[in-house]
CSV table of C-alpha atoms in Angstrom, one decimal:
chain,number,residue,atom,x,y,z
A,1,MET,CA,-24.1,-180.0,109.4
A,2,LYS,CA,-25.5,-183.4,110.1
A,3,ALA,CA,-23.5,-185.8,112.2
A,4,SER,CA,-23.3,-188.3,109.4
A,5,ASP,CA,-21.6,-185.6,107.3
A,6,ARG,CA,-19.2,-184.5,110.0
A,7,ASN,CA,-18.1,-188.1,110.5
A,8,TRP,CA,-17.8,-189.0,106.8
A,9,PRO,CA,-15.2,-191.8,107.0
A,10,MET,CA,-12.4,-191.2,104.6
A,11,ALA,CA,-8.7,-192.1,104.1
A,12,ALA,CA,-5.9,-191.2,101.7
A,13,ASP,CA,-2.5,-192.4,100.6
A,14,LEU,CA,0.3,-191.2,98.4
A,15,TYR,CA,-1.5,-192.5,95.3
A,16,CYS,CA,-3.5,-189.3,95.1
A,17,GLU,CA,-7.0,-190.9,95.4
A,18,MET,CA,-9.4,-190.7,98.3
A,19,HIS,CA,-11.2,-193.6,99.9
A,20,LEU,CA,-14.8,-193.5,101.1
A,21,GLU,CA,-13.9,-195.9,103.9
A,22,ALA,CA,-11.1,-195.2,106.4
A,23,ALA,CA,-11.2,-198.6,108.0
A,24,ARG,CA,-11.8,-201.3,105.5
A,25,PRO,CA,-12.3,-205.0,106.3
A,26,ALA,CA,-9.2,-207.1,106.0
A,27,LYS,CA,-11.0,-209.5,103.7
A,28,ARG,CA,-13.7,-208.6,101.2
A,29,ARG,CA,-16.0,-210.9,99.2
A,30,TRP,CA,-16.6,-210.2,95.6
A,31,ARG,CA,-20.2,-209.5,96.4
A,32,ASP,CA,-19.1,-206.4,98.5
A,33,TYR,CA,-17.9,-204.7,95.3
A,34,LEU,CA,-20.9,-205.4,93.1
A,35,PRO,CA,-23.3,-202.6,94.1
A,36,GLY,CA,-20.8,-199.8,93.5
A,37,ALA,CA,-19.2,-201.4,90.5
A,38,LEU,CA,-22.6,-202.1,88.8
A,39,VAL,CA,-23.9,-198.5,89.2
A,40,THR,CA,-20.6,-197.2,87.9
A,41,ALA,CA,-20.8,-199.5,84.9
A,42,ILE,CA,-24.4,-198.5,84.1
A,43,ALA,CA,-23.6,-194.8,84.4
A,44,ALA,CA,-20.5,-195.3,82.1
A,45,LEU,CA,-22.6,-197.2,79.5
A,46,ALA,CA,-25.2,-194.3,79.6
A,47,ALA,CA,-22.4,-191.8,79.1
A,48,ALA,CA,-21.0,-193.8,76.2
A,49,TRP,CA,-24.5,-194.0,74.5
A,50,LEU,CA,-25.0,-190.3,74.9
A,51,ALA,CA,-21.6,-189.5,73.6
A,52,ASP,CA,-22.1,-191.8,70.6
A,53,HIS,CA,-25.6,-190.5,69.6
A,54,TYR,CA,-25.1,-186.8,70.3
A,55,ALA,CA,-21.5,-186.4,69.3
A,56,ALA,CA,-20.7,-185.1,72.9
A,57,PRO,CA,-17.3,-185.6,74.6
A,58,LEU,CA,-17.3,-189.1,76.3
A,59,VAL,CA,-15.5,-188.0,79.4
A,60,LEU,CA,-17.7,-184.9,79.9
A,61,MET,CA,-20.8,-187.1,79.7
A,62,GLY,CA,-19.3,-189.5,82.3
A,63,LEU,CA,-18.5,-186.7,84.6
A,64,LEU,CA,-22.0,-185.1,84.4
A,65,ILE,CA,-23.8,-188.4,84.9
A,66,GLY,CA,-21.6,-189.3,87.8
A,67,LEU,CA,-22.3,-185.9,89.5
A,68,ALA,CA,-26.0,-186.4,88.9
A,69,MET,CA,-25.8,-189.8,90.6
A,70,SER,CA,-23.6,-188.6,93.5
A,71,PHE,CA,-26.4,-189.3,96.0
A,72,LEU,CA,-25.6,-193.0,95.7
A,73,SER,CA,-22.3,-192.6,97.5
A,74,GLN,CA,-24.3,-192.0,100.7
A,75,ASP,CA,-25.2,-195.6,100.8
A,76,PRO,CA,-22.4,-197.6,102.5
A,77,ARG,CA,-23.1,-200.6,100.2
A,78,THR,CA,-21.7,-198.7,97.3
A,79,HIS,CA,-18.4,-197.7,99.0
A,80,ALA,CA,-16.3,-200.7,98.2
A,81,GLY,CA,-17.3,-200.7,94.5
A,82,LEU,CA,-16.9,-197.0,94.1
A,83,ASP,CA,-13.4,-197.1,95.7
A,84,LEU,CA,-12.4,-200.0,93.4
A,85,MET,CA,-13.6,-198.2,90.3
A,86,SER,CA,-12.2,-194.8,91.2
A,87,GLN,CA,-8.8,-196.1,92.3
A,88,THR,CA,-7.9,-199.5,90.9
A,89,ALA,CA,-9.5,-198.8,87.5
A,90,LEU,CA,-7.8,-195.4,87.3
A,91,ARG,CA,-4.4,-196.8,88.2
A,92,ILE,CA,-4.5,-199.7,85.7
A,93,GLY,CA,-5.8,-197.2,83.0
A,94,ILE,CA,-2.8,-194.9,83.7
A,95,VAL,CA,-0.4,-197.8,83.3
A,96,LEU,CA,-2.0,-198.7,79.9
A,97,VAL,CA,-1.8,-195.1,78.8
A,98,GLY,CA,2.0,-195.7,78.8
A,99,ALA,CA,1.5,-197.9,75.7
A,100,ARG,CA,1.0,-194.7,73.7
A,101,ILE,CA,3.8,-192.7,75.4
A,102,THR,CA,7.5,-192.7,74.3
A,103,ALA,CA,10.7,-191.3,75.6
A,104,GLY,CA,10.6,-188.9,72.7
A,105,GLN,CA,7.5,-187.2,74.1
A,106,PHE,CA,9.3,-186.6,77.4
A,107,ALA,CA,12.2,-185.2,75.5
A,108,GLU,CA,10.0,-182.9,73.4
A,109,LEU,CA,8.6,-181.3,76.6
A,110,GLY,CA,12.1,-180.6,77.8
A,111,PRO,CA,13.2,-179.6,81.4
A,112,LEU,CA,11.5,-176.2,81.4
A,113,PRO,CA,7.9,-177.4,81.9
A,114,PHE,CA,8.9,-179.5,84.8
A,115,ALA,CA,10.7,-176.6,86.4
A,116,LEU,CA,7.7,-174.4,85.8
A,117,LEU,CA,5.5,-177.1,87.4
A,118,VAL,CA,7.5,-176.9,90.7
A,119,GLY,CA,7.3,-173.1,90.6
A,120,ILE,CA,3.5,-173.2,90.1
A,121,MET,CA,3.1,-175.6,93.0
A,122,LEU,CA,5.0,-173.4,95.4
A,123,ALA,CA,3.4,-170.2,94.2
A,124,VAL,CA,-0.2,-171.6,94.5
A,125,ILE,CA,0.5,-172.6,98.2
A,126,LEU,CA,2.1,-169.4,99.1
A,127,ILE,CA,-0.5,-167.1,97.4
A,128,THR,CA,-3.4,-169.1,98.9
A,129,VAL,CA,-1.9,-168.9,102.5
A,130,ALA,CA,-1.1,-165.1,102.0
A,131,SER,CA,-4.7,-164.4,100.9
A,132,ALA,CA,-6.3,-166.0,104.0
A,133,ARG,CA,-6.1,-162.8,106.0
A,134,LEU,CA,-7.9,-160.9,103.2
A,135,PHE,CA,-10.9,-163.2,103.5
A,136,ARG,CA,-10.6,-163.5,107.3
A,137,GLN,CA,-9.8,-167.2,107.0
A,138,ASP,CA,-7.5,-169.4,109.0
A,139,ARG,CA,-4.1,-169.8,107.4
A,140,HIS,CA,-4.1,-173.6,108.1
A,141,ALA,CA,-7.3,-174.0,106.2
A,142,ALA,CA,-5.8,-172.0,103.4
A,143,LEU,CA,-2.7,-174.2,103.5
A,144,LEU,CA,-5.0,-177.2,103.2
A,145,ALA,CA,-6.8,-175.7,100.1
A,146,GLY,CA,-3.6,-174.5,98.5
A,147,GLY,CA,-1.7,-177.7,98.9
A,148,ALA,CA,-4.6,-179.8,97.7
A,149,THR,CA,-5.0,-177.6,94.6
A,150,ALA,CA,-1.3,-177.6,93.9
A,151,ILE,CA,-0.8,-181.3,94.0
A,152,CYS,CA,-3.7,-183.7,93.4
A,153,GLY,CA,-6.9,-182.6,94.9
A,154,ALA,CA,-9.0,-184.3,97.6
A,155,SER,CA,-6.4,-187.0,98.4
A,156,ALA,CA,-3.7,-184.4,98.9
A,157,ALA,CA,-6.0,-182.6,101.3
A,158,LEU,CA,-6.5,-185.8,103.2
A,159,ALA,CA,-2.7,-186.4,103.4
A,160,LEU,CA,-2.1,-182.8,104.5
A,161,TYR,CA,-4.9,-183.0,107.1
A,162,SER,CA,-3.0,-185.9,108.7
A,163,LEU,CA,-0.2,-183.4,109.3
A,164,ILE,CA,-2.2,-180.3,110.1
A,165,GLY,CA,-4.5,-182.1,112.5
A,166,ASP,CA,-8.1,-181.4,113.8
A,167,LYS,CA,-6.9,-178.9,116.4
A,168,ARG,CA,-6.0,-176.4,113.7
A,169,VAL,CA,-8.7,-177.3,111.1
A,170,ASP,CA,-12.0,-178.8,112.5
A,171,GLN,CA,-13.7,-181.8,110.8
A,172,ALA,CA,-16.5,-179.8,109.4
A,173,ARG,CA,-14.1,-177.3,107.7
A,174,PHE,CA,-12.0,-180.2,106.4
A,175,THR,CA,-15.0,-182.0,104.9
A,176,MET,CA,-16.1,-178.7,103.2
A,177,THR,CA,-12.6,-178.3,101.8
A,178,LEU,CA,-12.8,-181.8,100.3
A,179,VAL,CA,-16.2,-181.2,98.7
A,180,GLY,CA,-15.1,-177.8,97.4
A,181,ILE,CA,-11.9,-179.2,95.9
A,182,THR,CA,-13.8,-182.0,94.2
A,183,VAL,CA,-16.4,-179.6,92.7
A,184,ALA,CA,-13.7,-177.2,91.6
A,185,SER,CA,-11.9,-180.0,89.9
A,186,ALA,CA,-15.1,-181.2,88.2
A,187,LEU,CA,-15.8,-177.7,86.9
A,188,ALA,CA,-12.2,-177.3,85.8
A,189,MET,CA,-12.4,-180.5,83.8
A,190,THR,CA,-15.5,-179.2,82.0
A,191,LEU,CA,-14.3,-175.7,81.3
A,192,TYR,CA,-10.5,-175.8,80.8
A,193,PRO,CA,-10.6,-177.9,77.5
A,194,ILE,CA,-13.2,-175.4,76.2
A,195,LEU,CA,-11.0,-172.4,77.2
A,196,ALA,CA,-7.9,-174.0,75.7
A,197,ALA,CA,-9.8,-174.4,72.4
A,198,GLU,CA,-11.0,-170.8,72.6
A,199,LEU,CA,-7.4,-169.6,73.2
A,200,ALA,CA,-6.2,-171.7,70.2
A,201,LEU,CA,-3.6,-173.6,72.2
A,202,SER,CA,-1.7,-176.4,70.6
A,203,ASP,CA,-2.1,-180.0,71.8
A,204,THR,CA,1.1,-179.7,73.9
A,205,GLN,CA,0.1,-176.4,75.4
A,206,ALA,CA,-3.5,-177.5,76.2
A,207,GLY,CA,-2.1,-180.7,77.8
A,208,PHE,CA,0.3,-178.8,80.0
A,209,LEU,CA,-2.4,-176.3,81.0
A,210,ILE,CA,-4.9,-179.0,81.9
A,211,GLY,CA,-2.4,-181.3,83.6
A,212,ALA,CA,-0.8,-178.5,85.6
A,213,SER,CA,-4.0,-176.9,86.8
A,214,ILE,CA,-6.8,-179.5,87.3
A,215,HIS,CA,-6.8,-180.9,90.8
A,216,ASP,CA,-7.8,-184.6,90.8
A,217,VAL,CA,-5.9,-187.2,88.7
A,218,ALA,CA,-8.9,-188.7,86.9
A,219,GLN,CA,-10.3,-185.4,85.9
A,220,ALA,CA,-6.9,-184.0,84.8
A,221,ILE,CA,-6.3,-186.9,82.5
A,222,GLY,CA,-9.9,-187.1,81.3
A,223,GLY,CA,-9.8,-183.3,80.6
A,224,GLY,CA,-6.7,-183.8,78.5
A,225,PHE,CA,-8.1,-186.6,76.4
A,226,SER,CA,-11.4,-184.6,75.9
A,227,PHE,CA,-9.3,-182.0,74.1
A,228,SER,CA,-7.3,-184.4,72.0
A,229,PRO,CA,-5.4,-187.7,72.3
A,230,GLN,CA,-2.1,-185.8,72.1
A,231,ALA,CA,-3.2,-183.4,74.8
A,232,GLY,CA,-4.3,-186.3,77.0
A,233,GLU,CA,-0.8,-187.8,76.7
A,234,VAL,CA,0.9,-184.6,77.8
A,235,ALA,CA,-1.7,-184.0,80.5
A,236,THR,CA,-0.9,-187.5,81.9
A,237,ILE,CA,2.8,-186.9,82.0
A,238,VAL,CA,2.4,-183.5,83.7
A,239,LYS,CA,-0.3,-184.7,86.2
A,240,LEU,CA,1.8,-187.7,87.2
A,241,THR,CA,4.7,-185.4,87.8
A,242,ARG,CA,2.5,-183.4,90.2
A,243,VAL,CA,1.6,-186.7,92.0
A,244,ALA,CA,5.2,-187.5,92.4
A,245,LEU,CA,5.7,-184.1,94.1
A,246,LEU,CA,3.2,-184.9,96.9
A,247,ALA,CA,5.8,-186.5,99.2
A,248,PRO,CA,8.3,-183.6,99.0
A,249,MET,CA,5.5,-181.2,99.6
A,250,LEU,CA,4.3,-183.1,102.7
A,251,MET,CA,7.9,-182.9,104.0
A,252,LEU,CA,8.1,-179.1,103.5
A,253,VAL,CA,4.7,-178.7,105.2
A,254,GLY,CA,5.7,-180.9,108.1
A,255,LEU,CA,8.9,-178.8,108.6
A,256,TRP,CA,6.9,-175.5,108.4
A,257,LEU,CA,4.4,-176.7,111.0
A,258,ALA,CA,7.1,-177.9,113.3
A,259,ARG,CA,8.8,-174.4,113.1
A,260,ALA,CA,5.5,-172.8,113.8
A,261,GLY,CA,4.9,-174.9,116.9
A,262,GLY,CA,3.6,-178.0,115.2
A,263,GLY,CA,5.5,-180.3,117.6
A,264,ASP,CA,5.3,-183.8,116.2
A,265,ALA,CA,4.2,-182.9,112.7
A,266,ALA,CA,7.7,-183.2,111.4
A,267,LYS,CA,8.3,-186.5,113.2
A,268,ARG,CA,5.8,-188.3,111.1
A,269,ARG,CA,7.3,-190.6,108.5
A,270,ILE,CA,6.5,-189.6,104.9
A,271,PRO,CA,7.3,-192.3,102.4
A,272,LEU,CA,9.4,-191.1,99.4
A,273,ARG,CA,8.5,-194.0,97.1
A,274,LEU,CA,6.7,-193.5,93.8
A,275,PRO,CA,3.2,-195.1,93.5
A,276,TRP,CA,3.2,-198.4,91.6
A,277,PHE,CA,1.0,-197.1,88.8
A,278,ILE,CA,3.6,-194.3,88.0
A,279,LEU,CA,6.3,-196.9,87.9
A,280,GLY,CA,4.1,-199.1,85.7
A,281,PHE,CA,3.4,-196.2,83.4
A,282,LEU,CA,7.1,-195.4,83.1
A,283,ALA,CA,8.0,-199.0,82.5
A,284,LEU,CA,5.4,-199.4,79.7
A,285,ALA,CA,6.5,-196.1,78.1
A,286,ALA,CA,10.1,-197.3,78.3
A,287,LEU,CA,9.2,-200.6,76.6
A,288,ASN,CA,7.3,-198.7,74.0
A,289,SER,CA,10.3,-196.5,73.3
A,290,LEU,CA,12.8,-199.5,73.0
A,291,VAL,CA,10.6,-201.9,71.1
A,292,ALA,CA,7.9,-201.3,68.5
A,293,LEU,CA,4.8,-202.8,70.2
A,294,PRO,CA,2.4,-204.7,67.9
A,295,ARG,CA,-0.3,-202.4,66.6
A,296,PRO,CA,-3.2,-204.7,67.8
A,297,ALA,CA,-1.7,-204.7,71.3
A,298,VAL,CA,-1.4,-200.9,71.3
A,299,ASP,CA,-5.0,-200.5,70.1
A,300,ALA,CA,-6.3,-203.0,72.7
A,301,ALA,CA,-4.4,-201.1,75.4
A,302,ASN,CA,-5.8,-197.8,74.2
A,303,MET,CA,-9.4,-199.1,74.3
A,304,ALA,CA,-8.9,-200.6,77.7
A,305,ALA,CA,-7.4,-197.4,79.0
A,306,GLN,CA,-10.2,-195.3,77.7
A,307,ALA,CA,-12.8,-197.7,79.3
A,308,LEU,CA,-11.0,-197.8,82.6
A,309,LEU,CA,-10.5,-194.0,82.8
A,310,LEU,CA,-14.2,-193.5,82.0
A,311,LEU,CA,-15.2,-195.8,84.9
A,312,ALA,CA,-12.8,-194.0,87.2
A,313,ILE,CA,-14.1,-190.5,86.2
A,314,VAL,CA,-17.8,-191.7,86.7
A,315,ALA,CA,-17.0,-193.2,90.1
A,316,THR,CA,-14.9,-190.2,91.2
A,317,ALA,CA,-17.8,-187.9,90.3
A,318,MET,CA,-20.3,-190.1,92.2
A,319,LYS,CA,-18.2,-189.8,95.3
A,320,ALA,CA,-18.7,-186.0,95.4
A,321,ARG,CA,-21.1,-184.8,98.2
A,322,LEU,CA,-22.5,-181.7,96.5
A,323,HIS,CA,-25.2,-181.1,99.1
A,324,LEU,CA,-22.6,-180.1,101.7
A,325,LEU,CA,-21.8,-176.9,99.6
A,326,LEU,CA,-25.1,-175.4,100.8
A,327,ASP,CA,-24.1,-175.6,104.5
A,328,GLN,CA,-21.2,-173.1,104.2
A,329,GLY,CA,-20.8,-169.4,103.6
A,330,TRP,CA,-19.0,-168.1,100.6
A,331,ARG,CA,-16.0,-167.0,102.5
A,332,SER,CA,-15.3,-170.6,103.5
A,333,PHE,CA,-14.7,-171.3,99.8
A,334,ALA,CA,-12.5,-168.3,99.2
A,335,PRO,CA,-9.1,-170.2,99.6
A,336,ILE,CA,-10.3,-172.9,97.2
A,337,VAL,CA,-11.3,-170.2,94.6
A,338,VAL,CA,-8.0,-168.3,95.1
A,339,ALA,CA,-6.0,-171.5,94.7
A,340,THR,CA,-7.9,-172.7,91.7
A,341,LEU,CA,-7.7,-169.4,89.9
A,342,THR,CA,-4.0,-169.0,90.8
A,343,SER,CA,-3.2,-172.5,89.5
A,344,PHE,CA,-5.0,-171.8,86.2
A,345,LEU,CA,-3.5,-168.4,85.6
A,346,LEU,CA,0.0,-169.5,86.4
A,347,ALA,CA,-0.3,-172.6,84.2
A,348,LEU,CA,-1.6,-170.4,81.4
A,349,ALA,CA,1.3,-168.0,81.8
A,350,ALA,CA,3.7,-170.9,81.8
A,351,VAL,CA,2.2,-172.1,78.5
A,352,GLU,CA,3.3,-168.9,76.9
A,353,LEU,CA,6.9,-169.6,77.9
A,354,MET,CA,6.9,-173.0,76.3
């Protein structure tokens, strides 16, 4: 693996999105965001044109075009714009989705789906770690893959890696896990809505399946809306619940590593606050439940949310480094495959209980 790939600068936070730049300048000029923002906007417009002229799913077109243009993320000039589009646009879009959510939709889901979600998260991590010996893989690398799959993809892997450390999982393996998780999430976003339709799942069931099993936030929400608007709303609720579980999961992993000889892993402070975009989503949903929002305002929010989510999905796909997959043997991807299949099968089984 090339040195430039081994030292791919990245960072993460509890917002469940990864950054291409670990150390960003304290002050940016608007010109710094232009290259990445412009290529994302052009790709999104191309996706919209294809979806309109060929009756193809808009989100799927954005994902495929973004993956095809992923080579652009190797240019540092695009990093600021791609981070802006994949993070800020996504978060504002999620807040605006709250304009079409009401308390009644939360009540319709009931407590069972949320209990099942916690069970799925724990089972995915435990099964992935247990399978490591079968494929002759390190259990810490399996923990990284399982935790990232169970919560919110690449950024959960980055947050977990800050606890696990490079002494247990080297940088090359960590980068490979990031790429594998991103590709698995992209494939899941493409396939799961199709499988849900083939299985004749209802909108609620499809939304839960997609929101509970697709790794990254943008792809989970996009996959839900590619099935139907109602499925997208359910997928958003379920996926944001998974995001909220990141901090408790990090605490459990820190305790486990400390008991296993992790030393200072448990001493690291893990913030227990909810990300601002989840709070904004809940606030707008609460407002929509208490007051009948004007129809033009709801329509405008829906259009803006759809545009922002498309931009976020395109930028997220463009940040995937697909060429790194060729540098690793198939066994290295076994934990990711196990975690992805376990997550999907458990979510599908949970759907039958709803």
